[in-house]
Amino acid sequence: MYELTISLDPRAKSPLYEQIYGYIKQEIQSGRIRSGDRLPSTRALCRHLDVSRSTVELAYEQLLSEGYVEAVPYRGYFVAQLEGLCHLDSGRSEILHEQRKISEKKYEYDFTPNGVDLKSFPYNTWRRLSRECLSDDRAELFRLGDPQGEYGLRNAICSYLHQARGVKCRPDQVIVGAGSDYLLMLLIMIIGNRHKVALENPTYRQAYRLFENLSCEVCTVDMDKKGMMVDQLTASGADIAFVMPSHQYPLGIVMPIRRRLELLNWAYEKENRYIIEDDYDSEFRYKGKPIPALQGYDSIGKVIYKGTFSKSIAPAIRLGYMVLPDPLLEEYRRKCFYLSSTVSRVDQLILRKFIEEGFFERHLNKTRALYKGRHDMLLSCLKEMDAEFSVSGENAGVHLLLHFNEGISEEELIRQAAEEGVKVYGLSEYFVEEDRRKKEKGAVILLGYANMGEDKIKEAVHRLEKAWGQNRKQKD
Amino acid sequence: MYELTISLDPRAKSPLYEQIYGYIKQEIQSGRIRSGDRLPSTRALCRHLDVSRSTVELAYEQLLSEGYVEAVPYRGYFVAQLEGLCHLDSGRSEILHEQRKISEKKYEYDFTPNGVDLKSFPYNTWRRLSRECLSDDRAELFRLGDPQGEYGLRNAICSYLHQARGVKCRPDQVIVGAGSDYLLMLLIMIIGNRHKVALENPTYRQAYRLFENLSCEVCTVDMDKKGMMVDQLTASGADIAFVMPSHQYPLGIVMPIRRRLELLNWAYEKENRYIIEDDYDSEFRYKGKPIPALQGYDSIGKVIYKGTFSKSIAPAIRLGYMVLPDPLLEEYRRKCFYLSSTVSRVDQLILRKFIEEGFFERHLNKTRALYKGRHDMLLSCLKEMDAEFSVSGENAGVHLLLHFNEGISEEELIRQAAEEGVKVYGLSEYFVEEDRRKKEKGAVILLGYANMGEDKIKEAVHRLEKAWGQNRKQKD
């Protein structure tokens, strides 16, 4: 038995029992008290330290509950077998914080096409739902859930897609996953990588890179004003077409119904052909009737529909979904049955409540109105602007494009804007074969407005006018 | 302007303003009030409906905040441009709940080797941390975070691995991802799939399937009592070895230091060779000194170390980690820089606090003591049991193995146990080439005890004695 010489400080911040507990714990961790050793009885220790017995009991209880000490009936308290015990001095971690070199120029205004307005994120609702989800003692939420995603969430997504996007699906066709990239990886596991995947050019280059990294054969197919050219697609020999018919990224083209049907016919012609429809920001539309998803026209199961809540709720909600046609659903079950879901059940439950209790709808309507205001402001400011360009892609999404006449390069336009503190984006970085289009036509600049208030937009366009006005003057 | 004929019910559950709001919202959604239409002024409507003005104002405010209605100064309230508006009747969803056929037999006792005790999950702590993380108005948590995982969490994991497992790493080598499977997918994207991967036989079959699905060449290498046989590994022509040195699954072998060094030497011999060390349940050890991770012995960057919190905290915490050696870290940055993290920042922050504030350590010590109790109980009950088998794999992990003499098949043992309401698991399902081992030797049964209390274990072993005792009697 030990004589524990603990110097207690009754005026310390931490209560006495914690001081006792802390001391003994440290003695055990350091090896000064060894496993199997018997601790003094609570009675002996309270007398020795001149504290109340309940104080010592509290300390011992804490040690017991943490597994440092074991109680043996009629014999006393013994230090537990602690070989392999990890003692973390997390507080004293010596590892220095990584030094990240932030060499990026600071801009006053950033027209990023990937922005999302987070000020409108319904933070309080999300927090409340999160609290609700964890409020009952729902230990089952920490068990492994359904590999496809919880049924309730899939059902909610299904109803939403049906009503808002005309997607025809059942909850059992929906697979929930941690983000768009993961779902594409999963898809390639389902269909295998012995495919040639055709993407639009320019396109969402991340998808291109991903297919490439997964060892698929990849190619690009040019677009006309209606979207991917189907004859070129056929000629490419591809069997998978990756398209964004509702709002092409980055060109902003909305594929008309005729082209959609042509694309579907292409898929119908051969058994192994599929279309991946990436409906990444279909929530935002400002003009014309909404066109239902391509998936809704598909009668024989050729379209793999995918979407995400990153744009419509927040980027850090790592949650996307994929709707598989029946033949691929079978493949999924056969090949990937063993893969656990990548999204925590708590997060799935929060999102389900967010949708089912009407918050998602409200949030969408609110951000839609917000983005429309910004969209209208940007358009009207651009109209008044004294510079030579035409606008496209303005009917949907959260960015638009400025097409400049020949004579000035994209780099030059970006540089001029940067000098005025405005970050703008060139179209060329979206091309896979980079130099092709640039040579053909004039420069194209992307302006995203999701993350910029109306006043800011006004100011930023004014700066752009200053930056780009000189080009006209030089010519005059 | 409309005459809104709303029949209000003052005795209804929902307040008057909500009834007004609900009515107008529905009229807008159904298209009976069209976009651009002006709503009655609040004054006119309150008079018309005979309610207080603030009631109407509340209703309008709600409609405004949800974007159904726009306020135009000096002119009034107008129905917003709502084309593309999604109206979800989530409450009235017609989709029927999937009918899952649960044909599984119900067992009173289940010795699953994949169990985790969730009763000891520190639910209240987790909830409190979760509330803390969301308590300040931390909108930045909903922005996209670091693709590798948040620095703070990686730092905490790094300290833990260093102290508890002897892993030598810096936070920038750690990649956080949504579960073990995802991290393996990511790894294959980093190293490419033109590899031959060797796994132990028997092994964690999920990993085998995953490599197969990712179009890697896969093979198995036999084990002796020290683990994977290195000469067979060399002969296999594989360049990636997937091993579980700390506690092989399912055999429970702890690879001795000599074999570890042999394995490392194998990797050192050729430039493209790597070892994947899956340290899936190293937290639980009952006998002998802990052997540090293989990674800690590696001096030139040949070991990819991976682990998860599924076993040590809870399966639904979809969070694992991978430590990349420097050469692969470069590859990761070159090839996968564009992939966003698959884990939400909120979850990462909760886990970071859980580790840094000492809860993880306490939880580990607590479950370790808990599992040790169950382990000891199971062992002592088995010793008293009147049946012919020997025990192995009992020094670590949360399951052990019973080796039976020849003369009785695995299927028969499982069936006999099932008749007594006890589910046990056969080793043969862990073999990739299934029939090989079964022919050679006697049956092997796995008993997992993580998810069964000590009393239950006692009862279950009693049942097993009843089930298997007959075999001896028959022979007598």
Coordinates of C-alpha atoms in Angstrom, one line a residue, chain B residues 31-431:
Chain B
G31 CA -50.7 28.9 -59.0
R32 CA -54.0 30.4 -57.9
I33 CA -52.1 33.6 -57.0
R34 CA -49.5 34.3 -59.6
S35 CA -46.1 35.8 -59.5
G36 CA -46.2 39.6 -59.9
D37 CA -49.7 39.8 -58.3
R38 CA -50.1 42.3 -55.5
L39 CA -51.3 41.0 -52.1
P40 CA -53.7 43.1 -50.1
S41 CA -52.1 45.6 -47.8
T42 CA -51.7 44.5 -44.2
R43 CA -54.3 47.1 -43.2
A44 CA -56.8 46.0 -45.7
L45 CA -56.4 42.3 -44.9
C46 CA -56.6 42.7 -41.1
R47 CA -59.8 44.6 -41.5
H48 CA -61.1 42.1 -44.0
L49 CA -60.3 39.1 -41.8
D50 CA -61.1 40.9 -38.5
V51 CA -57.8 40.1 -36.9
S52 CA -55.1 42.4 -35.5
R53 CA -52.8 44.0 -37.8
S54 CA -49.7 42.5 -36.2
T55 CA -51.2 39.0 -37.0
V56 CA -51.2 39.8 -40.7
E57 CA -47.8 41.5 -40.5
L58 CA -46.4 38.3 -38.9
A59 CA -47.8 36.2 -41.7
Y60 CA -46.4 38.5 -44.4
E61 CA -43.1 38.5 -42.7
Q62 CA -42.9 34.8 -42.8
L63 CA -43.8 34.8 -46.5
L64 CA -41.2 37.5 -47.1
S65 CA -38.5 35.6 -45.3
E66 CA -39.2 32.5 -47.2
G67 CA -39.1 34.3 -50.5
Y68 CA -42.7 33.8 -51.6
V69 CA -43.4 37.5 -51.4
E70 CA -41.4 40.6 -52.1
A71 CA -41.9 44.0 -50.5
V72 CA -41.7 47.0 -52.9
P73 CA -41.4 50.3 -51.0
Y74 CA -44.4 52.6 -51.3
R75 CA -46.2 50.0 -53.5
G76 CA -46.9 47.0 -51.4
Y77 CA -46.4 43.2 -51.3
F78 CA -46.0 41.3 -54.5
V79 CA -45.8 37.6 -55.2
A80 CA -42.2 36.7 -56.1
Q81 CA -41.0 35.2 -59.4
L82 CA -41.3 31.6 -58.4
E83 CA -40.9 29.6 -61.5
G84 CA -39.0 26.6 -60.6
L85 CA -40.2 26.8 -57.1
C86 CA -40.1 23.4 -55.4
H87 CA -43.0 22.6 -53.3
L88 CA -42.5 19.6 -51.3
D89 CA -45.4 17.9 -49.7
S90 CA -43.0 16.0 -47.6
G91 CA -45.7 15.3 -45.0
R92 CA -48.0 13.8 -47.6
S93 CA -45.3 11.7 -49.3
E94 CA -47.1 8.9 -51.1
I95 CA -44.0 6.8 -51.3
L96 CA -44.5 3.8 -49.2
H97 CA -41.8 2.6 -46.9
E98 CA -39.7 -0.1 -48.5
Q99 CA -40.6 -3.5 -47.4
R100 CA -37.5 -5.2 -46.2
K101 CA -37.7 -8.9 -45.8
I102 CA -35.9 -9.7 -42.6
S103 CA -35.6 -13.4 -42.9
E104 CA -32.7 -13.6 -40.5
K105 CA -33.1 -16.0 -37.6
K106 CA -33.2 -14.4 -34.3
Y107 CA -30.4 -15.4 -31.9
E108 CA -30.4 -14.9 -28.1
Y109 CA -26.6 -14.6 -28.1
D110 CA -24.5 -13.3 -30.9
F111 CA -20.7 -13.7 -30.7
T112 CA -20.1 -11.4 -33.6
P113 CA -16.4 -10.5 -34.1
N114 CA -17.4 -7.1 -35.4
G115 CA -19.3 -5.9 -32.3
V116 CA -18.6 -2.8 -30.4
D117 CA -20.0 -2.0 -27.0
L118 CA -22.1 1.1 -27.5
K119 CA -23.5 1.2 -24.0
S120 CA -20.2 2.6 -22.9
F121 CA -20.2 5.2 -25.7
P122 CA -19.9 8.6 -23.9
Y123 CA -23.1 9.9 -25.3
N124 CA -23.5 12.9 -23.1
T125 CA -19.9 14.0 -23.7
W126 CA -20.4 13.7 -27.4
R127 CA -23.6 15.6 -27.3
R128 CA -22.1 18.3 -25.2
L129 CA -19.1 18.7 -27.5
S130 CA -21.4 18.7 -30.5
R131 CA -23.4 21.5 -28.9
E132 CA -20.2 23.4 -28.1
C133 CA -19.0 23.1 -31.6
L134 CA -22.2 24.6 -33.0
S135 CA -22.8 27.1 -30.2
D136 CA -20.9 30.1 -31.4
D137 CA -22.1 31.4 -34.7
R138 CA -19.4 29.5 -36.5
A139 CA -20.6 29.8 -40.1
E140 CA -17.0 29.1 -41.3
L141 CA -17.6 25.5 -40.2
F142 CA -20.0 25.2 -43.2
R143 CA -17.4 26.4 -45.7
L144 CA -15.3 23.8 -47.5
G145 CA -12.4 22.8 -45.3
D146 CA -8.9 21.4 -45.8
P147 CA -9.1 18.5 -48.3
Q148 CA -6.8 16.4 -46.1
G149 CA -8.9 17.1 -43.0
E150 CA -8.7 20.0 -40.6
Y151 CA -5.2 20.6 -39.3
G152 CA -6.3 20.5 -35.7
L153 CA -7.7 17.1 -35.9
R154 CA -4.8 15.8 -37.9
N155 CA -2.5 17.2 -35.2
A156 CA -4.5 15.4 -32.5
I157 CA -4.4 12.1 -34.4
C158 CA -0.7 12.5 -35.0
S159 CA 0.0 13.0 -31.2
Y160 CA -2.2 10.1 -30.4
L161 CA -0.5 7.8 -32.9
H162 CA 2.9 8.9 -31.8
Q163 CA 2.3 8.2 -28.2
A164 CA 0.0 5.2 -28.3
R165 CA 1.3 3.4 -31.3
G166 CA 4.8 4.6 -31.9
V167 CA 3.9 5.9 -35.3
K168 CA 6.4 8.5 -36.6
C169 CA 4.5 11.1 -38.5
R170 CA 3.8 14.8 -39.0
P171 CA 0.2 16.2 -39.3
D172 CA 0.8 16.9 -43.0
Q173 CA 1.2 13.2 -43.6
V174 CA -2.2 12.4 -42.1
I175 CA -5.3 12.2 -44.4
V176 CA -8.7 12.0 -42.7
G177 CA -11.5 10.3 -44.6
A178 CA -15.0 8.9 -44.3
G179 CA -14.1 5.4 -43.3
S180 CA -11.6 2.7 -44.0
D181 CA -13.0 1.8 -47.4
Y182 CA -12.9 5.3 -48.7
L183 CA -9.3 5.7 -47.7
L184 CA -8.3 2.5 -49.5
M185 CA -10.1 3.9 -52.6
L186 CA -8.2 7.1 -52.3
L187 CA -4.9 5.2 -51.8
I188 CA -5.5 3.3 -55.0
M189 CA -6.1 6.6 -56.8
I190 CA -2.8 7.8 -55.4
I191 CA -0.7 4.8 -56.2
G192 CA -2.7 3.7 -59.3
N193 CA -4.2 0.2 -59.8
R194 CA -1.3 -1.3 -61.7
H195 CA -0.2 -3.2 -58.7
K196 CA -0.4 -6.7 -57.4
V197 CA -1.7 -6.6 -53.9
A198 CA -1.0 -9.5 -51.5
L199 CA -3.3 -10.1 -48.5
E200 CA -3.0 -12.5 -45.7
N201 CA -5.1 -15.6 -46.0
P202 CA -7.5 -15.6 -44.2
T203 CA -8.0 -11.9 -44.2
Y204 CA -10.4 -9.0 -43.9
R205 CA -12.3 -9.9 -47.0
Q206 CA -13.7 -6.5 -47.5
A207 CA -10.3 -5.2 -48.4
Y208 CA -9.7 -8.0 -50.8
R209 CA -13.0 -7.2 -52.6
L210 CA -12.2 -3.6 -52.6
F211 CA -8.9 -4.0 -54.3
E212 CA -10.5 -6.4 -56.8
N213 CA -13.3 -3.9 -57.5
L214 CA -10.7 -1.2 -58.1
S215 CA -9.2 -3.5 -60.8
C216 CA -6.0 -4.2 -58.9
E217 CA -4.4 -7.6 -59.3
V218 CA -4.9 -9.4 -56.0
C219 CA -3.5 -12.5 -54.4
T220 CA -3.3 -14.1 -51.0
V221 CA -0.2 -15.3 -49.1
D222 CA -0.4 -17.9 -46.4
M223 CA 0.5 -17.3 -42.8
D224 CA 2.5 -19.3 -40.2
K225 CA 2.2 -18.6 -36.5
K226 CA 4.1 -15.3 -36.9
G227 CA 2.0 -13.9 -39.7
M228 CA 2.4 -13.5 -43.5
M229 CA 5.2 -15.7 -44.8
V230 CA 7.7 -13.4 -46.5
D231 CA 9.3 -15.9 -48.8
Q232 CA 5.8 -16.7 -50.2
L233 CA 5.2 -13.0 -50.5
T234 CA 8.3 -12.6 -52.6
A235 CA 7.4 -15.5 -54.7
S236 CA 3.9 -14.1 -55.3
G237 CA 5.3 -11.2 -57.4
A238 CA 3.2 -8.8 -55.4
D239 CA 4.4 -5.2 -54.9
I240 CA 1.9 -4.2 -52.2
A241 CA 1.5 -6.2 -49.0
F242 CA -1.7 -5.6 -47.0
V243 CA -1.1 -6.7 -43.4
M244 CA -2.5 -6.4 -39.9
P245 CA 0.6 -6.9 -37.7
S246 CA -0.8 -5.8 -34.4
H247 CA -3.7 -8.2 -34.4
Q248 CA -4.4 -10.1 -37.5
Y249 CA -8.0 -10.3 -38.5
P250 CA -9.4 -13.0 -38.1
L251 CA -6.5 -15.1 -36.8
G252 CA -5.5 -12.8 -34.0
I253 CA -1.8 -13.3 -34.6
V254 CA 0.5 -10.6 -33.2
M255 CA 3.4 -10.4 -35.6
P256 CA 6.7 -10.6 -33.7
I257 CA 9.4 -8.0 -34.3
R258 CA 11.6 -10.3 -36.3
R259 CA 8.9 -10.9 -38.9
R260 CA 8.1 -7.2 -39.0
L261 CA 11.7 -6.5 -40.0
E262 CA 11.7 -9.2 -42.6
L263 CA 8.6 -7.7 -44.1
L264 CA 10.2 -4.2 -44.1
N265 CA 13.3 -5.7 -45.8
W266 CA 11.1 -7.2 -48.5
A267 CA 9.7 -3.7 -49.1
Y268 CA 13.1 -2.1 -49.1
E269 CA 14.4 -4.4 -51.8
K270 CA 12.4 -2.8 -54.7
E271 CA 11.4 0.8 -55.2
N272 CA 7.8 0.2 -56.1
R273 CA 7.1 -2.0 -53.1
Y274 CA 4.9 -0.8 -50.2
I275 CA 3.3 -2.2 -47.1
I276 CA -0.2 -1.2 -46.1
E277 CA -0.5 -1.6 -42.3
D278 CA -4.1 -1.8 -41.2
D279 CA -4.0 -1.2 -37.4
Y280 CA -7.7 -1.6 -37.1
D281 CA -8.1 -2.6 -33.4
S282 CA -4.7 -2.1 -31.8
E283 CA -6.3 -0.3 -28.9
F284 CA -7.2 -3.5 -27.2
R285 CA -4.5 -5.7 -25.7
Y286 CA -4.6 -7.9 -22.7
K287 CA -1.2 -9.6 -22.3
G288 CA 2.4 -8.8 -23.0
K289 CA 4.0 -5.5 -23.9
P290 CA 2.4 -3.5 -26.7
I291 CA 4.4 -3.8 -29.9
P292 CA 4.6 -0.4 -31.7
A293 CA 3.2 -0.1 -35.2
L294 CA 5.3 -1.5 -38.0
Q295 CA 5.3 2.0 -39.4
G296 CA 7.5 3.1 -36.5
Y297 CA 10.4 0.9 -37.6
D298 CA 10.3 2.1 -41.2
S299 CA 13.1 4.4 -41.9
I300 CA 12.7 5.1 -45.6
G301 CA 8.9 5.6 -46.1
K302 CA 7.6 2.2 -47.2
V303 CA 4.7 1.8 -44.9
I304 CA 1.2 3.3 -45.4
Y305 CA -0.4 3.2 -42.0
K306 CA -4.2 3.3 -41.6
G307 CA -6.6 3.2 -38.7
T308 CA -10.1 4.1 -37.8
F309 CA -12.3 5.3 -34.9
S310 CA -15.0 2.8 -35.8
K311 CA -13.7 0.2 -33.3
S312 CA -12.5 2.5 -30.6
I313 CA -15.4 5.0 -30.5
A314 CA -18.4 3.9 -32.6
P315 CA -19.0 2.4 -36.0
A316 CA -21.1 5.2 -37.2
I317 CA -18.4 7.8 -36.6
R318 CA -17.4 7.6 -40.2
L319 CA -13.9 8.7 -39.7
G320 CA -10.6 7.0 -40.4
Y321 CA -7.1 8.1 -41.1
M322 CA -4.2 7.2 -43.2
V323 CA -0.5 8.2 -42.8
L324 CA 1.3 8.5 -46.1
P325 CA 5.1 8.2 -46.4
D326 CA 6.6 11.3 -48.1
P327 CA 7.0 9.9 -51.6
L328 CA 3.3 9.0 -51.7
L329 CA 2.4 12.3 -50.1
E330 CA 3.8 14.1 -53.1
E331 CA 1.8 11.8 -55.4
Y332 CA -1.3 12.6 -53.4
R333 CA -0.8 16.3 -53.8
R334 CA -0.1 16.0 -57.5
K335 CA -3.0 13.7 -58.3
C336 CA -5.7 14.3 -55.7
F337 CA -5.4 17.9 -54.7
Y338 CA -8.9 18.6 -56.1
L339 CA -10.7 16.1 -54.0
S340 CA -12.6 17.7 -51.1
S341 CA -12.6 16.1 -47.6
T342 CA -15.3 13.5 -47.2
V343 CA -15.9 14.3 -43.5
S344 CA -17.9 17.3 -42.3
R345 CA -16.0 19.9 -40.4
V346 CA -18.4 19.8 -37.5
D347 CA -17.7 16.1 -37.0
Q348 CA -14.0 16.7 -37.3
L349 CA -14.1 19.4 -34.7
I350 CA -16.1 17.3 -32.3
L351 CA -13.6 14.5 -32.6
R352 CA -10.7 16.8 -32.2
K353 CA -12.1 18.1 -28.9
F354 CA -12.9 14.6 -27.9
I355 CA -9.3 13.6 -28.3
E356 CA -7.7 16.9 -27.0
E357 CA -9.8 17.2 -23.9
G358 CA -8.9 13.8 -22.8
F359 CA -12.2 12.0 -23.4
F360 CA -10.8 9.7 -26.0
E361 CA -8.2 8.5 -23.5
R362 CA -10.7 8.0 -20.8
H363 CA -13.1 6.2 -23.1
L364 CA -10.3 3.9 -24.3
N365 CA -9.3 3.0 -20.8
K366 CA -12.8 2.4 -19.9
T367 CA -13.6 0.1 -22.8
R368 CA -10.3 -1.6 -22.5
A369 CA -11.2 -2.5 -18.9
L370 CA -14.7 -3.5 -20.0
Y371 CA -13.4 -5.7 -22.8
K372 CA -10.8 -7.2 -20.6
G373 CA -13.5 -8.2 -18.1
R374 CA -15.4 -9.9 -20.9
H375 CA -12.3 -11.5 -22.3
D376 CA -11.4 -12.9 -19.0
M377 CA -14.9 -14.2 -18.3
L378 CA -15.1 -15.8 -21.7
L379 CA -11.7 -17.5 -21.3
S380 CA -12.4 -18.8 -17.8
C381 CA -15.9 -20.1 -18.9
L382 CA -14.3 -21.8 -22.0
K383 CA -11.7 -23.4 -19.8
E384 CA -14.3 -25.0 -17.7
M385 CA -16.2 -26.2 -20.7
D386 CA -16.5 -29.8 -21.4
A387 CA -15.6 -29.8 -25.1
E388 CA -12.5 -30.5 -27.2
F389 CA -10.9 -27.4 -28.6
S390 CA -7.9 -25.2 -28.1
V391 CA -8.0 -21.4 -27.9
S392 CA -5.9 -18.9 -29.9
G393 CA -5.8 -15.2 -30.6
E394 CA -6.7 -14.4 -27.0
N395 CA -4.0 -11.8 -26.3
A396 CA -5.5 -8.8 -28.1
G397 CA -8.5 -7.5 -30.0
V398 CA -12.1 -8.3 -29.2
H399 CA -12.5 -11.9 -30.4
L400 CA -10.8 -15.2 -30.0
L401 CA -10.7 -18.5 -31.9
L402 CA -11.6 -22.1 -31.0
H403 CA -9.7 -24.8 -32.8
F404 CA -11.6 -28.1 -32.9
N405 CA -10.1 -31.5 -33.6
E406 CA -11.0 -33.2 -36.9
G407 CA -14.2 -35.1 -37.1
I408 CA -16.7 -32.3 -36.9
S409 CA -17.3 -29.7 -39.5
E410 CA -17.6 -25.9 -39.0
E411 CA -21.1 -26.0 -40.4
E412 CA -22.1 -28.6 -37.9
L413 CA -20.7 -26.6 -35.0
I414 CA -22.5 -23.4 -36.2
R415 CA -25.7 -25.3 -36.6
Q416 CA -25.5 -26.9 -33.2
A417 CA -24.9 -23.5 -31.6
A418 CA -27.8 -22.0 -33.5
E419 CA -30.1 -24.6 -32.2
E420 CA -29.3 -23.4 -28.7
G421 CA -29.9 -19.8 -29.8
V422 CA -26.2 -18.8 -30.1
K423 CA -24.7 -17.3 -33.2
V424 CA -21.1 -18.2 -33.8
Y425 CA -18.9 -17.6 -36.8
G426 CA -16.8 -19.9 -38.9
L427 CA -13.3 -19.1 -39.9
S428 CA -13.8 -20.4 -43.4
E429 CA -15.7 -17.3 -44.5
Y430 CA -12.5 -15.3 -44.1
F431 CA -10.6 -17.4 -46.6

